[in-house]
mmCIF file of C-alpha atoms in Angstrom:
data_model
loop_
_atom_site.group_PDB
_atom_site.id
_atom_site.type_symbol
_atom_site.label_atom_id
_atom_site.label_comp_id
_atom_site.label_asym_id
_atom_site.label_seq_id
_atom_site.Cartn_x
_atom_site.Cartn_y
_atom_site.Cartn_z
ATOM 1 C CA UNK A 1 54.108 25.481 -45.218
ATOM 2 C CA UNK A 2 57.238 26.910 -47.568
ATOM 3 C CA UNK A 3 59.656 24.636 -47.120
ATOM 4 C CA UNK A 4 63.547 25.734 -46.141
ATOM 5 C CA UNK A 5 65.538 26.718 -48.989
ATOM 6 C CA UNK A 6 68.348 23.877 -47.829
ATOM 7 C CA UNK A 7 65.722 21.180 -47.694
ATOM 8 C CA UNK A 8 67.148 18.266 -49.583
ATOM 9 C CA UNK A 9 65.196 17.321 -52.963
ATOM 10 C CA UNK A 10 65.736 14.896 -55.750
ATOM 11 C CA UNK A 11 64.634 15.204 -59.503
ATOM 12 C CA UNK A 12 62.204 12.426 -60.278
ATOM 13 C CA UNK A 13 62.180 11.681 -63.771
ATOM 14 C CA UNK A 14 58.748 10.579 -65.845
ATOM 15 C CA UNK A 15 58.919 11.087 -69.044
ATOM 16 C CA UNK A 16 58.828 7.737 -70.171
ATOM 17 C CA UNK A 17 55.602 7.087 -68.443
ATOM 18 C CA UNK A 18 52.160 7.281 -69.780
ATOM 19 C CA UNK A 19 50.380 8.729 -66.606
ATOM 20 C CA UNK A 20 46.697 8.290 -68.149
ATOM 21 C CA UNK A 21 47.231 4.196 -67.786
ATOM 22 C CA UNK A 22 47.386 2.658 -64.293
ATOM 23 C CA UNK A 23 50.521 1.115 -64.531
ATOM 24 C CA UNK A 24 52.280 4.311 -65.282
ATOM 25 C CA UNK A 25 50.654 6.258 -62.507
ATOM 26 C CA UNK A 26 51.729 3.544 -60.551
ATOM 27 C CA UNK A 27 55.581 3.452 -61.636
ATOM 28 C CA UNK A 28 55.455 7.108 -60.741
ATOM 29 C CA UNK A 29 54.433 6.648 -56.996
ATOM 30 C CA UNK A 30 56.345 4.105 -57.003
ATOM 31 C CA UNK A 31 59.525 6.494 -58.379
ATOM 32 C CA UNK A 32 58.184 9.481 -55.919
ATOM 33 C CA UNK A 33 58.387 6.969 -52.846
ATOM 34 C CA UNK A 34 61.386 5.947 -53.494
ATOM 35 C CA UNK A 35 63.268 9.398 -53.469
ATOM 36 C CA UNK A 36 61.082 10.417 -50.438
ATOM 37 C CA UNK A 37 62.905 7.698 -49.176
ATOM 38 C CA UNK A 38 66.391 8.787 -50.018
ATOM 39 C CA UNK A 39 65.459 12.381 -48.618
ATOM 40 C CA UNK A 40 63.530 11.701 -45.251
ATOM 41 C CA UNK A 41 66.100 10.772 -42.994
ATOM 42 C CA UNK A 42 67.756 7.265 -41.664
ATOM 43 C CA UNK A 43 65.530 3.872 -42.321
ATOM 44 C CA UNK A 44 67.410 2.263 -39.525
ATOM 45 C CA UNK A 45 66.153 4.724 -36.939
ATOM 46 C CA UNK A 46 65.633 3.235 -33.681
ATOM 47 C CA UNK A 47 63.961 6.017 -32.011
ATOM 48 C CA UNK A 48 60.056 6.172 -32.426
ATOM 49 C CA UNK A 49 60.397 9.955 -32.360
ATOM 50 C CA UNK A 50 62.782 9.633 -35.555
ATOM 51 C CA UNK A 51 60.374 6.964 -37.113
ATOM 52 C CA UNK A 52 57.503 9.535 -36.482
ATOM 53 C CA UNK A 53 59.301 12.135 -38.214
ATOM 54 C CA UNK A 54 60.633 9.989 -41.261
ATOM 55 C CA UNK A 55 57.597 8.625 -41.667
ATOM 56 C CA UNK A 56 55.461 12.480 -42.192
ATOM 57 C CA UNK A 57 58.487 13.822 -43.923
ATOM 58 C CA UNK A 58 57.544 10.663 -46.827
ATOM 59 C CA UNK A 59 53.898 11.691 -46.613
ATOM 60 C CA UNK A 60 54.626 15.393 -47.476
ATOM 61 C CA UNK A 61 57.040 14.785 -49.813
ATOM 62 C CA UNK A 62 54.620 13.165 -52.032
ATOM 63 C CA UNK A 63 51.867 14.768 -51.430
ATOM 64 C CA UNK A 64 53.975 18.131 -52.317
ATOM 65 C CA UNK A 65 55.472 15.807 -55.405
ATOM 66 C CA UNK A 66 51.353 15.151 -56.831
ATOM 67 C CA UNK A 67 50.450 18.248 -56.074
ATOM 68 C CA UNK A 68 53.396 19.248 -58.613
ATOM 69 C CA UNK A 69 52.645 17.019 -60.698
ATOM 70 C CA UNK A 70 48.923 17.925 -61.057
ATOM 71 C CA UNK A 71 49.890 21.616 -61.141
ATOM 72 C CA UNK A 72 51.641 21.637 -64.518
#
């Protein structure tokens, strides 16, 4: 699904990593879960229906974000 045009994003940097070697792969999801973080909603959410919602928005995010990735 497209996403909305006013969906938030963040730029995630990787350059500096050598994606062939383990730990760089790593320090990339490790970079990718981190913004998914910052764009997915509150992490103090008390509602499980918020949780829920925070917690697909992360796995789509990166998911999208490899996919991305593995597309250029």
């Amino acid at each position: 699904a497209a996403l909305p045009k006013d969906a938030p994003r963040v730029t995630v940097d990787f350059a500096d990593l050598d994606l062939s070697r383990p730990a760089g792969a790593e320090a990339l999801y490790g970079r990718l879960r981190a913004a998914a973080n910052r764009v997915c909603g509150d992490p103090e959410a008390r509602r499980l229906e918020e949780r829920a919602q925070r917690a697909v928005c992360r796995e789509q995010a990166i998911a999208r974000a490899v996919t991305g990735i593995g597309s250029k």
